[in-house]
Amino acid sequence: MAIRPARVSDYRNAVALYQLLNPKAKCSVGSFRSFLDRRNQYVFLAEDETGQVLGLIEWVVWPEVPAFPYPVCFIQNVIVCPDHRRQGVGTALLNHTSKWAQERGIRILHAQTDKEGNEAGQSFYSRNGFEAKSLGMYRML
Ligand SMILES: CC(C)(COP(=O)(O)OP(=O)(O)OC[C@H]1O[C@@H](n2cnc3c(N)ncnc32)[C@H](O)[C@@H]1OP(=O)(O)O)[C@@H](O)C(=O)NCCC(=O)NCCS
């Protein structure tokens, strides 16, 4: 397995992965390009030796936030193709991000997953050393 930065030409694979989280997810080549070009935002893909995409990880770096004395890496999504789950792909993506962040002086990884209905997501993060420290809340507007 190899992990590499996503390219604009990966957008179909990326949308297919995002649709696993939200069936209404959609984006054009142009909007995926803008997304990848956004400052401090990163998308990496895992692929097998044939080039088949197995999963993705997406994160944002907050370089300076008043609440923390160091940059923070916020993992927004980790998504693995259903046929390749429970084979270490998600963990490999997370380890890649962790190493990437450490090399840049980042000391904290944040992640979030649904409180209910995503036992896999919760178990995945706790298995990888994440602790539940905060309560995420939202309000529809
Ligand atoms: C969560 C997800 C990324 C895990 O990816 P994965 O490649 O299957 O994870 P790994 O194989 O590295 O598994 C590592 C650990 O996570 C936990 N885990 C993964 N899938 C699980 C499941 N279905 N049920 C319970 N625990 C699970 C286990 O502790 C597992 O270790 P084990 O296999 O030794 O028991 C994957 O299930 C997925 O894409 N889910 C949909 C998207 C999502 O909810 N992402 C997380 C929130 S953004």
PDB file of C-alpha atoms and ligand atoms in Angstrom:
ATOM      1  CA  MET A   1       0.000   0.000   0.000  1.00  0.00           C
ATOM      2  CA  ALA A   2       1.174   3.536  -0.788  1.00  0.00           C
ATOM      3  CA  ILE A   3      -0.071   6.825   0.624  1.00  0.00           C
ATOM      4  CA  ARG A   4       0.189   9.929  -1.514  1.00  0.00           C
ATOM      5  CA  PRO A   5      -1.338  13.401  -1.845  1.00  0.00           C
ATOM      6  CA  ALA A   6      -4.618  13.454  -3.771  1.00  0.00           C
ATOM      7  CA  ARG A   7      -4.500  14.982  -7.240  1.00  0.00           C
ATOM      8  CA  VAL A   8      -7.238  16.773  -9.139  1.00  0.00           C
ATOM      9  CA  SER A   9      -7.537  13.697 -11.387  1.00  0.00           C
ATOM     10  CA  ASP A  10      -8.563  11.651  -8.303  1.00  0.00           C
ATOM     11  CA  TYR A  11     -11.789  13.568  -7.901  1.00  0.00           C
ATOM     12  CA  ARG A  12     -14.110  10.735  -9.007  1.00  0.00           C
ATOM     13  CA  ASN A  13     -12.579   8.335  -6.490  1.00  0.00           C
ATOM     14  CA  ALA A  14     -12.700  11.010  -3.822  1.00  0.00           C
ATOM     15  CA  VAL A  15     -16.377  11.794  -4.449  1.00  0.00           C
ATOM     16  CA  ALA A  16     -17.226   8.079  -4.350  1.00  0.00           C
ATOM     17  CA  LEU A  17     -15.572   7.909  -0.915  1.00  0.00           C
ATOM     18  CA  TYR A  18     -17.312  11.054   0.365  1.00  0.00           C
ATOM     19  CA  GLN A  19     -20.627   9.602  -0.808  1.00  0.00           C
ATOM     20  CA  LEU A  20     -20.123   6.733   1.625  1.00  0.00           C
ATOM     21  CA  LEU A  21     -20.418   9.337   4.384  1.00  0.00           C
ATOM     22  CA  ASN A  22     -23.057  11.446   2.697  1.00  0.00           C
ATOM     23  CA  PRO A  23     -24.934  10.097  -0.343  1.00  0.00           C
ATOM     24  CA  LYS A  24     -25.604  13.693  -1.429  1.00  0.00           C
ATOM     25  CA  ALA A  25     -21.900  14.555  -1.583  1.00  0.00           C
ATOM     26  CA  LYS A  26     -20.893  15.891  -4.968  1.00  0.00           C
ATOM     27  CA  CYS A  27     -18.197  17.982  -6.516  1.00  0.00           C
ATOM     28  CA  SER A  28     -16.939  18.933  -9.941  1.00  0.00           C
ATOM     29  CA  VAL A  29     -13.322  18.750 -11.050  1.00  0.00           C
ATOM     30  CA  GLY A  30     -13.157  22.508 -10.523  1.00  0.00           C
ATOM     31  CA  SER A  31     -14.469  22.446  -6.991  1.00  0.00           C
ATOM     32  CA  PHE A  32     -12.186  19.540  -6.091  1.00  0.00           C
ATOM     33  CA  ARG A  33      -9.262  21.541  -7.474  1.00  0.00           C
ATOM     34  CA  SER A  34     -10.210  24.548  -5.325  1.00  0.00           C
ATOM     35  CA  PHE A  35     -10.580  22.261  -2.343  1.00  0.00           C
ATOM     36  CA  LEU A  36      -7.079  20.820  -2.842  1.00  0.00           C
ATOM     37  CA  ASP A  37      -5.644  24.297  -3.394  1.00  0.00           C
ATOM     38  CA  ARG A  38      -7.026  25.621  -0.145  1.00  0.00           C
ATOM     39  CA  ARG A  39      -4.310  26.763   2.199  1.00  0.00           C
ATOM     40  CA  ASN A  40      -3.569  24.466   5.146  1.00  0.00           C
ATOM     41  CA  GLN A  41      -5.885  21.753   3.862  1.00  0.00           C
ATOM     42  CA  TYR A  42      -4.628  18.304   2.865  1.00  0.00           C
ATOM     43  CA  VAL A  43      -6.110  15.186   1.282  1.00  0.00           C
ATOM     44  CA  PHE A  44      -4.064  11.988   1.024  1.00  0.00           C
ATOM     45  CA  LEU A  45      -5.085   8.715  -0.594  1.00  0.00           C
ATOM     46  CA  ALA A  46      -4.101   5.124   0.110  1.00  0.00           C
ATOM     47  CA  GLU A  47      -3.772   2.953  -2.960  1.00  0.00           C
ATOM     48  CA  ASP A  48      -2.729  -0.608  -3.642  1.00  0.00           C
ATOM     49  CA  GLU A  49       0.058  -1.722  -5.958  1.00  0.00           C
ATOM     50  CA  THR A  50      -2.333  -1.641  -8.967  1.00  0.00           C
ATOM     51  CA  GLY A  51      -3.278   1.981  -8.256  1.00  0.00           C
ATOM     52  CA  GLN A  52      -6.715   1.123  -6.876  1.00  0.00           C
ATOM     53  CA  VAL A  53      -7.772   3.728  -4.325  1.00  0.00           C
ATOM     54  CA  LEU A  54      -8.502   2.148  -0.932  1.00  0.00           C
ATOM     55  CA  GLY A  55      -9.286   5.157   1.190  1.00  0.00           C
ATOM     56  CA  LEU A  56      -8.613   8.781   1.995  1.00  0.00           C
ATOM     57  CA  ILE A  57      -7.773  11.053   4.869  1.00  0.00           C
ATOM     58  CA  GLU A  58      -8.406  14.767   4.966  1.00  0.00           C
ATOM     59  CA  TRP A  59      -7.142  17.260   7.503  1.00  0.00           C
ATOM     60  CA  VAL A  60      -6.743  20.954   8.153  1.00  0.00           C
ATOM     61  CA  VAL A  61      -3.898  22.617  10.008  1.00  0.00           C
ATOM     62  CA  TRP A  62      -4.687  25.559  12.245  1.00  0.00           C
ATOM     63  CA  PRO A  63      -1.257  27.181  12.380  1.00  0.00           C
ATOM     64  CA  GLU A  64      -2.082  29.808  14.986  1.00  0.00           C
ATOM     65  CA  VAL A  65      -5.111  29.657  17.173  1.00  0.00           C
ATOM     66  CA  PRO A  66      -5.352  31.635  20.376  1.00  0.00           C
ATOM     67  CA  ALA A  67      -6.582  28.640  22.356  1.00  0.00           C
ATOM     68  CA  PHE A  68      -3.477  26.531  21.737  1.00  0.00           C
ATOM     69  CA  PRO A  69       0.190  27.467  22.061  1.00  0.00           C
ATOM     70  CA  TYR A  70       1.086  25.281  19.057  1.00  0.00           C
ATOM     71  CA  PRO A  71      -0.377  24.374  15.654  1.00  0.00           C
ATOM     72  CA  VAL A  72      -3.246  21.910  15.631  1.00  0.00           C
ATOM     73  CA  CYS A  73      -4.101  19.284  13.041  1.00  0.00           C
ATOM     74  CA  PHE A  74      -7.819  18.671  12.705  1.00  0.00           C
ATOM     75  CA  ILE A  75      -8.712  15.415  10.951  1.00  0.00           C
ATOM     76  CA  GLN A  76     -11.953  16.031   9.121  1.00  0.00           C
ATOM     77  CA  ASN A  77     -12.500  12.669   7.458  1.00  0.00           C
ATOM     78  CA  VAL A  78     -11.000   9.211   7.179  1.00  0.00           C
ATOM     79  CA  ILE A  79     -12.885   6.973   4.768  1.00  0.00           C
ATOM     80  CA  VAL A  80     -11.948   3.471   3.645  1.00  0.00           C
ATOM     81  CA  CYS A  81     -13.669   1.542   0.816  1.00  0.00           C
ATOM     82  CA  PRO A  82     -16.016  -1.009   2.382  1.00  0.00           C
ATOM     83  CA  ASP A  83     -14.248  -3.976   0.724  1.00  0.00           C
ATOM     84  CA  HIS A  84     -10.940  -2.959   2.307  1.00  0.00           C
ATOM     85  CA  ARG A  85     -11.975  -2.222   5.858  1.00  0.00           C
ATOM     86  CA  ARG A  86     -10.503  -4.002   8.867  1.00  0.00           C
ATOM     87  CA  GLN A  87      -7.239  -4.469   6.986  1.00  0.00           C
ATOM     88  CA  GLY A  88      -5.295  -1.616   8.533  1.00  0.00           C
ATOM     89  CA  VAL A  89      -5.876   0.964   5.765  1.00  0.00           C
ATOM     90  CA  GLY A  90      -7.474   3.534   8.095  1.00  0.00           C
ATOM     91  CA  THR A  91      -4.718   3.083  10.654  1.00  0.00           C
ATOM     92  CA  ALA A  92      -2.045   3.465   7.962  1.00  0.00           C
ATOM     93  CA  LEU A  93      -3.670   6.735   6.822  1.00  0.00           C
ATOM     94  CA  LEU A  94      -3.831   7.985  10.404  1.00  0.00           C
ATOM     95  CA  ASN A  95      -0.199   7.021  11.062  1.00  0.00           C
ATOM     96  CA  HIS A  96       0.811   8.862   7.917  1.00  0.00           C
ATOM     97  CA  THR A  97      -0.955  12.019   9.095  1.00  0.00           C
ATOM     98  CA  SER A  98       0.511  11.662  12.549  1.00  0.00           C
ATOM     99  CA  LYS A  99       4.065  11.440  11.192  1.00  0.00           C
ATOM    100  CA  TRP A 100       3.430  14.306   8.750  1.00  0.00           C
ATOM    101  CA  ALA A 101       2.151  16.465  11.609  1.00  0.00           C
ATOM    102  CA  GLN A 102       4.976  15.588  14.023  1.00  0.00           C
ATOM    103  CA  GLU A 103       7.546  16.496  11.380  1.00  0.00           C
ATOM    104  CA  ARG A 104       5.973  19.962  11.247  1.00  0.00           C
ATOM    105  CA  GLY A 105       5.951  20.607  14.960  1.00  0.00           C
ATOM    106  CA  ILE A 106       2.280  19.860  15.393  1.00  0.00           C
ATOM    107  CA  ARG A 107       1.601  18.441  18.808  1.00  0.00           C
ATOM    108  CA  ILE A 108      -2.071  17.639  18.781  1.00  0.00           C
ATOM    109  CA  LEU A 109      -4.420  15.740  16.470  1.00  0.00           C
ATOM    110  CA  HIS A 110      -8.122  16.410  16.740  1.00  0.00           C
ATOM    111  CA  ALA A 111     -10.744  14.162  15.229  1.00  0.00           C
ATOM    112  CA  GLN A 112     -14.450  13.810  15.440  1.00  0.00           C
ATOM    113  CA  THR A 113     -16.968  11.142  14.677  1.00  0.00           C
ATOM    114  CA  ASP A 114     -20.665  10.732  15.296  1.00  0.00           C
ATOM    115  CA  LYS A 115     -21.545  10.083  18.896  1.00  0.00           C
ATOM    116  CA  GLU A 116     -24.248   7.624  17.948  1.00  0.00           C
ATOM    117  CA  GLY A 117     -24.361   5.162  15.091  1.00  0.00           C
ATOM    118  CA  ASN A 118     -20.675   5.131  14.316  1.00  0.00           C
ATOM    119  CA  GLU A 119     -19.203   2.509  16.587  1.00  0.00           C
ATOM    120  CA  ALA A 120     -16.566   1.741  13.948  1.00  0.00           C
ATOM    121  CA  GLY A 121     -15.426   5.382  13.906  1.00  0.00           C
ATOM    122  CA  GLN A 122     -15.311   5.613  17.697  1.00  0.00           C
ATOM    123  CA  SER A 123     -13.525   2.310  18.085  1.00  0.00           C
ATOM    124  CA  PHE A 124     -11.132   3.235  15.295  1.00  0.00           C
ATOM    125  CA  TYR A 125     -10.035   6.459  16.994  1.00  0.00           C
ATOM    126  CA  SER A 126      -9.809   5.022  20.480  1.00  0.00           C
ATOM    127  CA  ARG A 127      -7.839   2.036  19.191  1.00  0.00           C
ATOM    128  CA  ASN A 128      -5.442   4.566  17.709  1.00  0.00           C
ATOM    129  CA  GLY A 129      -4.913   6.411  20.982  1.00  0.00           C
ATOM    130  CA  PHE A 130      -7.522   9.167  20.772  1.00  0.00           C
ATOM    131  CA  GLU A 131      -9.386  10.121  23.933  1.00  0.00           C
ATOM    132  CA  ALA A 132     -12.811  11.714  24.093  1.00  0.00           C
ATOM    133  CA  LYS A 133     -12.128  15.101  25.680  1.00  0.00           C
ATOM    134  CA  SER A 134     -14.790  17.399  24.343  1.00  0.00           C
ATOM    135  CA  LEU A 135     -18.445  17.363  23.516  1.00  0.00           C
ATOM    136  CA  GLY A 136     -19.221  18.291  19.931  1.00  0.00           C
ATOM    137  CA  MET A 137     -22.574  20.026  19.459  1.00  0.00           C
ATOM    138  CA  TYR A 138     -24.279  21.429  16.412  1.00  0.00           C
ATOM    139  CA  ARG A 139     -27.314  23.429  15.401  1.00  0.00           C
ATOM    140  CA  MET A 140     -28.921  23.401  11.981  1.00  0.00           C
ATOM    141  CA  LEU A 141     -29.278  26.877  10.400  1.00  0.00           C
TER     142      LEU A 141
HETATM  143  C1  LIG B   1     -13.630   4.029  10.554  1.00  0.00           C
HETATM  144  C2  LIG B   1     -12.857   3.505   9.329  1.00  0.00           C
HETATM  145  C3  LIG B   1     -12.089   4.673   8.688  1.00  0.00           C
HETATM  146  C4  LIG B   1     -11.855   2.445   9.822  1.00  0.00           C
HETATM  147  O1  LIG B   1     -11.010   2.089   8.738  1.00  0.00           O
HETATM  148  P1  LIG B   1     -10.335   0.620   8.672  1.00  0.00           P
HETATM  149  O2  LIG B   1      -9.349   0.635   7.564  1.00  0.00           O
HETATM  150  O3  LIG B   1     -11.391  -0.409   8.624  1.00  0.00           O
HETATM  151  O4  LIG B   1      -9.622   0.587  10.088  1.00  0.00           O
HETATM  152  P2  LIG B   1      -8.437  -0.408  10.564  1.00  0.00           P
HETATM  153  O5  LIG B   1      -8.470  -1.675   9.776  1.00  0.00           O
HETATM  154  O6  LIG B   1      -7.185   0.356  10.580  1.00  0.00           O
HETATM  155  O7  LIG B   1      -8.967  -0.751  12.038  1.00  0.00           O
HETATM  156  C5  LIG B   1      -8.336  -0.291  13.212  1.00  0.00           C
HETATM  157  C6  LIG B   1      -9.256  -0.499  14.385  1.00  0.00           C
HETATM  158  O8  LIG B   1     -10.432   0.306  14.253  1.00  0.00           O
HETATM  159  C7  LIG B   1     -11.545  -0.381  14.877  1.00  0.00           C
HETATM  160  N1  LIG B   1     -12.581  -0.707  13.890  1.00  0.00           N
HETATM  161  C8  LIG B   1     -12.502  -0.572  12.550  1.00  0.00           C
HETATM  162  N2  LIG B   1     -13.663  -0.952  11.987  1.00  0.00           N
HETATM  163  C9  LIG B   1     -14.481  -1.331  12.982  1.00  0.00           C
HETATM  164  C10 LIG B   1     -15.805  -1.843  13.033  1.00  0.00           C
HETATM  165  N3  LIG B   1     -16.543  -2.027  11.917  1.00  0.00           N
HETATM  166  N4  LIG B   1     -16.346  -2.135  14.244  1.00  0.00           N
HETATM  167  C11 LIG B   1     -15.642  -1.959  15.385  1.00  0.00           C
HETATM  168  N5  LIG B   1     -14.356  -1.501  15.402  1.00  0.00           N
HETATM  169  C12 LIG B   1     -13.791  -1.178  14.206  1.00  0.00           C
HETATM  170  C13 LIG B   1     -10.969  -1.665  15.469  1.00  0.00           C
HETATM  171  O9  LIG B   1     -10.519  -1.377  16.777  1.00  0.00           O
HETATM  172  C14 LIG B   1      -9.790  -1.901  14.541  1.00  0.00           C
HETATM  173  O10 LIG B   1      -8.824  -2.732  15.084  1.00  0.00           O
HETATM  174  P3  LIG B   1      -8.966  -4.356  14.885  1.00  0.00           P
HETATM  175  O11 LIG B   1      -9.282  -4.606  13.442  1.00  0.00           O
HETATM  176  O12 LIG B   1      -7.615  -4.849  15.313  1.00  0.00           O
HETATM  177  O13 LIG B   1     -10.086  -4.762  15.801  1.00  0.00           O
HETATM  178  C15 LIG B   1     -13.805   2.819   8.301  1.00  0.00           C
HETATM  179  O14 LIG B   1     -14.657   1.926   8.989  1.00  0.00           O
HETATM  180  C16 LIG B   1     -14.663   3.783   7.512  1.00  0.00           C
HETATM  181  O15 LIG B   1     -14.275   4.249   6.432  1.00  0.00           O
HETATM  182  N6  LIG B   1     -15.867   4.120   8.030  1.00  0.00           N
HETATM  183  C17 LIG B   1     -16.763   5.067   7.356  1.00  0.00           C
HETATM  184  C18 LIG B   1     -16.231   6.502   7.483  1.00  0.00           C
HETATM  185  C19 LIG B   1     -16.087   6.928   8.953  1.00  0.00           C
HETATM  186  O16 LIG B   1     -17.001   6.740   9.751  1.00  0.00           O
HETATM  187  N7  LIG B   1     -14.904   7.520   9.293  1.00  0.00           N
HETATM  188  C20 LIG B   1     -14.602   7.923  10.664  1.00  0.00           C
HETATM  189  C21 LIG B   1     -15.163   9.251  10.999  1.00  0.00           C
HETATM  190  S1  LIG B   1     -14.641  10.534   9.882  1.00  0.00           S
END
